[in-house]
Short mmCIF file of N, CA and C in Angstrom, two decimals:
data_model
loop_
_atom_site.label_atom_id
_atom_site.label_comp_id
_atom_site.label_asym_id
_atom_site.label_seq_id
_atom_site.Cartn_x
_atom_site.Cartn_y
_atom_site.Cartn_z
N MET A 1 -15.24 -20.05 -1.85
CA MET A 1 -13.77 -19.88 -1.16
C MET A 1 -13.34 -18.64 -1.93
N LEU A 2 -13.39 -18.39 -3.00
CA LEU A 2 -12.77 -17.22 -3.76
C LEU A 2 -13.46 -16.04 -3.10
N LYS A 3 -14.77 -16.05 -2.96
CA LYS A 3 -15.40 -14.86 -2.49
C LYS A 3 -15.06 -14.53 -1.06
N LYS A 4 -14.75 -15.57 -0.37
CA LYS A 4 -14.35 -15.26 0.98
C LYS A 4 -12.86 -14.75 1.19
N SER A 5 -12.18 -14.67 0.09
CA SER A 5 -10.81 -14.29 0.08
C SER A 5 -10.60 -13.04 -0.71
N ILE A 6 -11.58 -12.33 -1.21
CA ILE A 6 -11.27 -11.40 -2.33
C ILE A 6 -10.41 -10.28 -1.94
N TYR A 7 -10.46 -9.79 -0.73
CA TYR A 7 -9.59 -8.66 -0.17
C TYR A 7 -8.19 -9.27 -0.07
N ARG A 8 -7.84 -10.30 0.45
CA ARG A 8 -6.55 -10.98 0.39
C ARG A 8 -6.02 -10.86 -0.88
N ILE A 9 -6.72 -11.51 -1.90
CA ILE A 9 -6.37 -11.52 -3.23
C ILE A 9 -5.98 -10.15 -3.95
N LEU A 10 -6.75 -9.36 -3.50
CA LEU A 10 -6.68 -7.82 -3.99
C LEU A 10 -5.57 -7.40 -3.46
N PHE A 11 -5.32 -7.65 -2.26
CA PHE A 11 -4.10 -6.78 -1.45
C PHE A 11 -2.82 -7.41 -1.90
N ILE A 12 -2.81 -8.80 -2.04
CA ILE A 12 -1.46 -9.40 -2.65
C ILE A 12 -1.30 -8.97 -4.07
N SER A 13 -2.33 -8.84 -4.96
CA SER A 13 -2.15 -8.48 -6.21
C SER A 13 -1.72 -7.02 -6.32
N TRP A 14 -2.23 -6.08 -5.31
CA TRP A 14 -1.89 -4.81 -5.30
C TRP A 14 -0.21 -4.76 -4.87
N MET A 15 0.08 -5.54 -3.93
CA MET A 15 1.57 -5.45 -3.55
C MET A 15 2.40 -6.02 -4.63
N MET A 16 1.86 -6.95 -5.39
CA MET A 16 2.74 -7.47 -6.44
C MET A 16 2.74 -6.37 -7.53
N LEU A 17 1.85 -5.58 -7.78
CA LEU A 17 1.89 -4.43 -8.72
C LEU A 17 2.74 -3.41 -8.36
N VAL A 18 2.78 -3.15 -7.06
CA VAL A 18 3.62 -2.02 -6.47
C VAL A 18 5.11 -2.41 -6.46
N THR A 19 5.41 -3.76 -6.33
CA THR A 19 6.85 -4.17 -6.45
C THR A 19 7.26 -4.30 -7.73
N PHE A 20 6.41 -4.73 -8.75
CA PHE A 20 6.78 -4.66 -10.09
C PHE A 20 7.12 -3.39 -10.76
N ALA A 21 6.11 -2.28 -10.33
CA ALA A 21 6.38 -1.00 -10.75
C ALA A 21 7.55 -0.21 -10.22
N SER A 22 7.85 -0.74 -9.02
CA SER A 22 8.81 -0.08 -8.18
C SER A 22 10.17 -0.58 -8.85
N LEU A 23 10.42 -1.73 -9.21
CA LEU A 23 11.63 -2.30 -9.45
C LEU A 23 11.86 -2.69 -10.95
N PHE A 24 10.91 -2.60 -11.79
CA PHE A 24 10.89 -2.76 -13.18
C PHE A 24 11.50 -1.48 -13.86
N SER A 25 12.24 -1.61 -14.91
CA SER A 25 12.77 -0.37 -15.51
C SER A 25 11.64 -0.11 -16.93
N PHE A 26 11.32 1.07 -16.82
CA PHE A 26 10.35 1.60 -17.94
C PHE A 26 11.01 2.56 -18.81
N SER A 27 12.39 2.66 -18.63
CA SER A 27 13.04 3.54 -19.68
C SER A 27 13.18 3.26 -21.03
N GLU A 28 13.18 1.90 -21.28
CA GLU A 28 13.28 1.43 -22.59
C GLU A 28 11.95 1.22 -23.24
N SER A 29 10.95 1.47 -22.58
CA SER A 29 9.57 1.15 -23.29
C SER A 29 9.02 2.44 -24.00
N SER A 30 8.20 2.05 -24.87
CA SER A 30 7.72 3.09 -25.89
C SER A 30 6.57 3.99 -25.17
N THR A 31 6.33 4.02 -23.97
CA THR A 31 5.03 4.67 -23.41
C THR A 31 5.73 6.22 -23.22
N PRO A 32 4.69 7.03 -23.55
CA PRO A 32 5.20 8.49 -23.38
C PRO A 32 5.38 8.87 -21.99
N LYS A 33 6.40 9.74 -21.87
CA LYS A 33 6.83 10.22 -20.59
C LYS A 33 5.76 11.38 -20.23
N ILE A 34 5.55 11.31 -18.77
CA ILE A 34 4.63 12.16 -18.25
C ILE A 34 5.76 13.34 -17.73
N SER A 35 5.36 14.49 -17.99
CA SER A 35 6.14 15.71 -17.54
C SER A 35 5.67 16.60 -16.46
N ILE A 36 4.77 15.93 -15.52
CA ILE A 36 4.33 16.71 -14.47
C ILE A 36 5.36 16.64 -13.44
N PRO A 37 5.75 17.85 -12.82
CA PRO A 37 6.74 17.74 -11.77
C PRO A 37 6.25 16.99 -10.47
N HIS A 38 6.98 16.19 -10.00
CA HIS A 38 6.82 15.41 -8.99
C HIS A 38 5.81 14.31 -8.88
N PHE A 39 5.27 13.99 -10.15
CA PHE A 39 4.25 13.29 -10.52
C PHE A 39 4.55 11.72 -9.81
N ASP A 40 5.76 11.42 -9.88
CA ASP A 40 5.98 10.13 -9.30
C ASP A 40 5.82 10.00 -7.76
N LYS A 41 5.75 11.25 -6.99
CA LYS A 41 5.42 11.27 -5.68
C LYS A 41 4.05 11.02 -5.43
N VAL A 42 3.18 11.47 -6.28
CA VAL A 42 1.71 11.18 -6.32
C VAL A 42 1.47 9.81 -6.44
N VAL A 43 2.08 9.15 -7.30
CA VAL A 43 2.03 7.68 -7.68
C VAL A 43 2.44 6.84 -6.20
N HIS A 44 3.52 7.29 -5.79
CA HIS A 44 3.86 6.69 -4.56
C HIS A 44 2.94 6.66 -3.42
N PHE A 45 2.52 7.93 -3.27
CA PHE A 45 1.36 8.17 -2.35
C PHE A 45 0.16 7.15 -2.57
N GLY A 46 -0.32 7.04 -3.86
CA GLY A 46 -1.53 6.36 -4.18
C GLY A 46 -1.14 4.94 -3.90
N PHE A 47 -0.05 4.31 -4.38
CA PHE A 47 0.30 2.97 -4.18
C PHE A 47 0.15 2.61 -2.59
N TYR A 48 0.69 3.33 -1.74
CA TYR A 48 0.80 3.18 -0.41
C TYR A 48 -0.43 3.42 0.44
N PHE A 49 -1.19 4.46 -0.09
CA PHE A 49 -2.51 4.68 0.32
C PHE A 49 -3.61 3.34 0.14
N GLY A 50 -3.36 2.99 -1.14
CA GLY A 50 -4.32 1.75 -1.53
C GLY A 50 -3.62 0.48 -0.69
N ALA A 51 -2.44 0.43 -0.57
CA ALA A 51 -1.91 -0.66 0.28
C ALA A 51 -2.60 -0.87 1.54
N VAL A 52 -2.72 0.21 2.21
CA VAL A 52 -3.03 0.24 3.60
C VAL A 52 -4.66 -0.15 3.61
N VAL A 53 -5.26 0.68 2.56
CA VAL A 53 -6.85 0.42 2.81
C VAL A 53 -7.23 -1.02 2.35
N LEU A 54 -6.52 -1.59 1.31
CA LEU A 54 -6.52 -3.08 1.01
C LEU A 54 -6.21 -4.01 2.11
N GLY A 55 -5.08 -3.62 2.73
CA GLY A 55 -4.70 -4.47 3.76
C GLY A 55 -5.55 -4.61 4.88
N VAL A 56 -6.06 -3.39 5.36
CA VAL A 56 -6.92 -3.48 6.40
C VAL A 56 -8.25 -4.37 6.22
N PHE A 57 -8.74 -4.14 4.98
CA PHE A 57 -9.86 -4.94 4.55
C PHE A 57 -9.52 -6.41 4.56
N ALA A 58 -8.08 -6.78 4.18
CA ALA A 58 -7.80 -8.13 4.18
C ALA A 58 -7.45 -8.73 5.68
N ILE A 59 -7.26 -7.84 6.48
CA ILE A 59 -7.05 -8.30 7.88
C ILE A 59 -8.22 -8.55 8.46
N ARG A 60 -9.40 -7.62 8.17
CA ARG A 60 -10.59 -7.96 8.64
C ARG A 60 -11.20 -9.07 8.06
N GLU A 61 -11.10 -9.35 6.81
CA GLU A 61 -11.55 -10.62 6.21
C GLU A 61 -10.86 -11.91 6.62
N HIS A 62 -9.63 -11.79 6.91
CA HIS A 62 -8.96 -12.94 7.54
C HIS A 62 -9.28 -13.25 8.97
N THR A 63 -9.47 -12.16 9.70
CA THR A 63 -9.80 -12.52 11.14
C THR A 63 -11.39 -12.40 11.42
N GLN A 64 -12.06 -12.36 10.35
CA GLN A 64 -13.68 -12.28 10.48
C GLN A 64 -13.94 -11.22 11.24
N GLY A 65 -13.42 -10.10 11.25
CA GLY A 65 -13.78 -9.06 12.01
C GLY A 65 -13.44 -8.99 13.51
N ASN A 66 -12.63 -10.08 13.88
CA ASN A 66 -12.20 -10.03 15.41
C ASN A 66 -10.88 -9.22 15.78
N THR A 67 -10.45 -8.50 14.77
CA THR A 67 -9.23 -7.73 15.01
C THR A 67 -9.72 -6.37 15.17
N ALA A 68 -9.22 -5.56 16.21
CA ALA A 68 -9.56 -4.08 16.46
C ALA A 68 -9.09 -3.25 15.34
N LEU A 69 -9.96 -2.36 14.98
CA LEU A 69 -9.69 -1.44 13.79
C LEU A 69 -8.40 -0.67 14.16
N ASN A 70 -8.16 -0.20 15.25
CA ASN A 70 -6.78 0.44 15.40
C ASN A 70 -5.59 -0.42 15.30
N LYS A 71 -5.72 -1.77 15.79
CA LYS A 71 -4.72 -2.67 15.62
C LYS A 71 -4.61 -2.96 14.16
N GLY A 72 -5.48 -3.28 13.41
CA GLY A 72 -5.26 -3.43 12.07
C GLY A 72 -4.82 -2.34 11.12
N VAL A 73 -5.18 -1.07 11.64
CA VAL A 73 -4.61 -0.03 10.76
C VAL A 73 -3.15 0.19 11.32
N PHE A 74 -2.80 0.21 12.52
CA PHE A 74 -1.48 0.26 12.98
C PHE A 74 -0.58 -0.70 12.14
N TRP A 75 -1.02 -1.93 12.31
CA TRP A 75 0.02 -2.96 11.65
C TRP A 75 0.16 -2.78 10.02
N MET A 76 -0.82 -2.32 9.56
CA MET A 76 -0.87 -2.09 8.11
C MET A 76 -0.08 -0.99 7.66
N ILE A 77 -0.33 0.14 8.37
CA ILE A 77 0.65 1.42 8.21
C ILE A 77 2.17 1.07 8.63
N PHE A 78 2.54 0.23 9.48
CA PHE A 78 3.88 -0.26 9.85
C PHE A 78 4.49 -1.09 8.76
N PHE A 79 3.61 -1.93 8.31
CA PHE A 79 3.93 -3.00 7.27
C PHE A 79 4.21 -2.15 5.90
N ALA A 80 3.28 -1.09 5.52
CA ALA A 80 3.58 -0.34 4.43
C ALA A 80 4.86 0.49 4.44
N ILE A 81 5.12 1.12 5.40
CA ILE A 81 6.21 2.08 5.71
C ILE A 81 7.75 1.12 5.53
N ILE A 82 7.43 -0.07 6.33
CA ILE A 82 8.76 -0.95 6.02
C ILE A 82 8.85 -1.32 4.70
N PHE A 83 7.75 -1.86 4.19
CA PHE A 83 7.91 -2.28 2.77
C PHE A 83 8.32 -1.20 1.80
N GLY A 84 7.87 0.05 1.85
CA GLY A 84 8.33 1.21 1.13
C GLY A 84 9.91 1.44 1.46
N ILE A 85 10.44 1.31 2.36
CA ILE A 85 11.87 1.51 2.87
C ILE A 85 12.63 0.36 2.14
N VAL A 86 12.04 -0.78 2.32
CA VAL A 86 12.77 -2.11 1.55
C VAL A 86 12.98 -2.02 0.09
N ILE A 87 11.70 -1.43 -0.51
CA ILE A 87 11.70 -1.34 -2.02
C ILE A 87 12.74 -0.11 -2.37
N GLU A 88 12.83 0.86 -1.69
CA GLU A 88 13.69 1.93 -1.96
C GLU A 88 15.19 1.43 -1.76
N ILE A 89 15.56 0.69 -0.85
CA ILE A 89 16.86 0.10 -0.65
C ILE A 89 17.04 -0.93 -1.91
N LEU A 90 16.09 -1.71 -2.31
CA LEU A 90 16.33 -2.67 -3.57
C LEU A 90 16.61 -1.76 -4.80
N GLN A 91 15.88 -0.69 -4.80
CA GLN A 91 16.07 0.15 -5.97
C GLN A 91 17.46 0.78 -6.15
N LEU A 92 17.96 1.28 -5.04
CA LEU A 92 19.36 1.57 -4.82
C LEU A 92 20.40 0.72 -5.03
N THR A 93 20.27 -0.59 -4.64
CA THR A 93 21.20 -1.59 -4.55
C THR A 93 21.21 -2.43 -5.84
N TYR A 94 19.93 -2.81 -6.13
CA TYR A 94 19.97 -3.87 -7.26
C TYR A 94 19.27 -3.65 -8.68
N THR A 95 18.96 -2.36 -8.78
CA THR A 95 18.55 -1.85 -10.01
C THR A 95 19.63 -1.17 -10.80
N SER A 96 19.85 -0.88 -12.00
CA SER A 96 20.85 -0.04 -12.53
C SER A 96 20.36 1.22 -13.03
N ASP A 97 19.04 1.43 -13.19
CA ASP A 97 18.40 2.80 -13.67
C ASP A 97 17.54 3.37 -12.68
N ARG A 98 17.28 2.64 -11.60
CA ARG A 98 16.32 3.12 -10.61
C ARG A 98 17.07 3.54 -9.49
N GLN A 99 16.76 4.77 -8.84
CA GLN A 99 17.50 5.26 -7.58
C GLN A 99 16.44 5.22 -6.31
N GLY A 100 16.99 4.92 -5.36
CA GLY A 100 16.37 5.07 -4.02
C GLY A 100 16.28 6.42 -3.72
N ASP A 101 15.22 6.98 -3.11
CA ASP A 101 14.89 8.36 -2.93
C ASP A 101 14.32 8.39 -1.55
N VAL A 102 14.79 9.31 -0.69
CA VAL A 102 14.31 9.67 0.62
C VAL A 102 12.95 10.42 0.47
N LEU A 103 12.69 11.10 -0.54
CA LEU A 103 11.36 11.65 -0.87
C LEU A 103 10.41 10.73 -1.20
N ASP A 104 10.76 9.58 -1.94
CA ASP A 104 9.80 8.50 -2.22
C ASP A 104 9.29 7.92 -0.89
N VAL A 105 10.31 7.67 -0.09
CA VAL A 105 10.05 7.04 1.23
C VAL A 105 9.05 7.82 1.98
N LEU A 106 9.22 9.16 2.01
CA LEU A 106 8.28 10.14 2.69
C LEU A 106 7.03 10.11 2.01
N ALA A 107 6.84 10.00 0.41
CA ALA A 107 5.56 9.99 -0.30
C ALA A 107 4.84 8.67 0.29
N ASN A 108 5.71 7.64 0.31
CA ASN A 108 5.13 6.18 0.62
C ASN A 108 4.47 6.25 2.04
N SER A 109 5.30 6.80 2.97
CA SER A 109 4.92 6.82 4.30
C SER A 109 3.66 7.73 4.51
N PHE A 110 3.56 8.86 3.89
CA PHE A 110 2.54 9.72 4.02
C PHE A 110 1.26 9.27 3.35
N GLY A 111 1.34 8.47 2.28
CA GLY A 111 0.20 7.66 1.86
C GLY A 111 -0.20 6.63 2.66
N ALA A 112 0.62 6.00 3.33
CA ALA A 112 0.36 4.91 4.21
C ALA A 112 -0.67 5.52 5.38
N ILE A 113 -0.08 6.54 5.94
CA ILE A 113 -0.63 7.21 7.17
C ILE A 113 -1.94 7.70 6.81
N CYS A 114 -2.09 8.40 5.50
CA CYS A 114 -3.28 8.95 5.14
C CYS A 114 -4.41 7.83 4.81
N GLY A 115 -3.89 6.81 4.27
CA GLY A 115 -4.76 5.66 4.09
C GLY A 115 -5.42 5.28 5.34
N GLY A 116 -4.63 4.97 6.29
CA GLY A 116 -5.06 4.60 7.71
C GLY A 116 -5.93 5.62 8.20
N ILE A 117 -5.75 6.80 8.24
CA ILE A 117 -6.73 7.85 8.66
C ILE A 117 -8.01 7.92 8.07
N ALA A 118 -7.91 7.57 6.59
CA ALA A 118 -9.09 7.63 5.81
C ALA A 118 -9.88 6.47 6.15
N ILE A 119 -9.36 5.18 6.36
CA ILE A 119 -10.18 4.06 6.53
C ILE A 119 -10.73 4.00 8.18
N LYS A 120 -9.88 4.62 9.04
CA LYS A 120 -10.40 4.71 10.37
C LYS A 120 -11.39 5.77 10.43
N SER A 121 -11.33 6.96 9.90
CA SER A 121 -12.45 7.81 10.00
C SER A 121 -13.82 7.47 9.15
N TYR A 122 -13.68 6.86 8.27
CA TYR A 122 -14.73 6.29 7.42
C TYR A 122 -15.39 5.24 7.94
N PHE A 123 -14.61 4.10 8.26
CA PHE A 123 -15.24 3.08 8.83
C PHE A 123 -15.39 2.74 10.38
N SER A 124 -14.88 3.53 11.09
CA SER A 124 -14.83 3.24 12.47
C SER A 124 -16.36 3.55 13.15
N LYS A 125 -17.16 4.30 12.50
CA LYS A 125 -18.43 4.35 12.92
C LYS A 125 -19.37 3.47 12.33
N LYS A 126 -19.05 3.11 10.91
CA LYS A 126 -19.87 2.06 10.23
C LYS A 126 -19.67 0.72 10.89
N TRP A 127 -18.43 0.34 11.15
CA TRP A 127 -18.08 -1.06 11.76
C TRP A 127 -18.08 -1.05 13.17
N ALA A 128 -18.61 -0.07 13.87
CA ALA A 128 -18.42 -0.05 15.44
C ALA A 128 -18.77 -1.30 16.01
N LEU A 129 -19.77 -1.80 15.52
CA LEU A 129 -20.17 -3.03 16.24
C LEU A 129 -19.46 -4.36 15.69
N LYS A 130 -18.98 -4.42 14.59
CA LYS A 130 -18.13 -5.33 13.97
C LYS A 130 -16.72 -5.37 14.34
N TRP A 131 -16.30 -4.30 14.84
CA TRP A 131 -14.65 -4.28 15.20
C TRP A 131 -14.71 -4.17 16.68
N LYS A 132 -13.88 -4.99 17.49
CA LYS A 132 -13.77 -5.03 18.76
C LYS A 132 -12.59 -4.11 19.36
#
């Protein structure tokens, strides 16, 4: 049972990590600060790139390959972009030391779109027979 659900579990775990990292305050922690300009945008890009890739695998796993690749990629990109917007709104309204940022939304969206492009370009030929 666990082996049949590995991508769903990974996707849910990934989204929990993204949510926690986006809403939890790290300002009082003793971790060293990274001083690379706009490094947080790279992290946002990576979070949402990974979300789309894992999400498409989870969709494929859940539907046993009966969902079209384009459809799965579209819905995962859509979900990731909406999720990123919601997280930024939650940061703006419900956290005291985190701020919602339009540039973060753009980095999230760009990561989601690039994740969709990557998975389509790599797997569309490989899974041509498995995706309808």
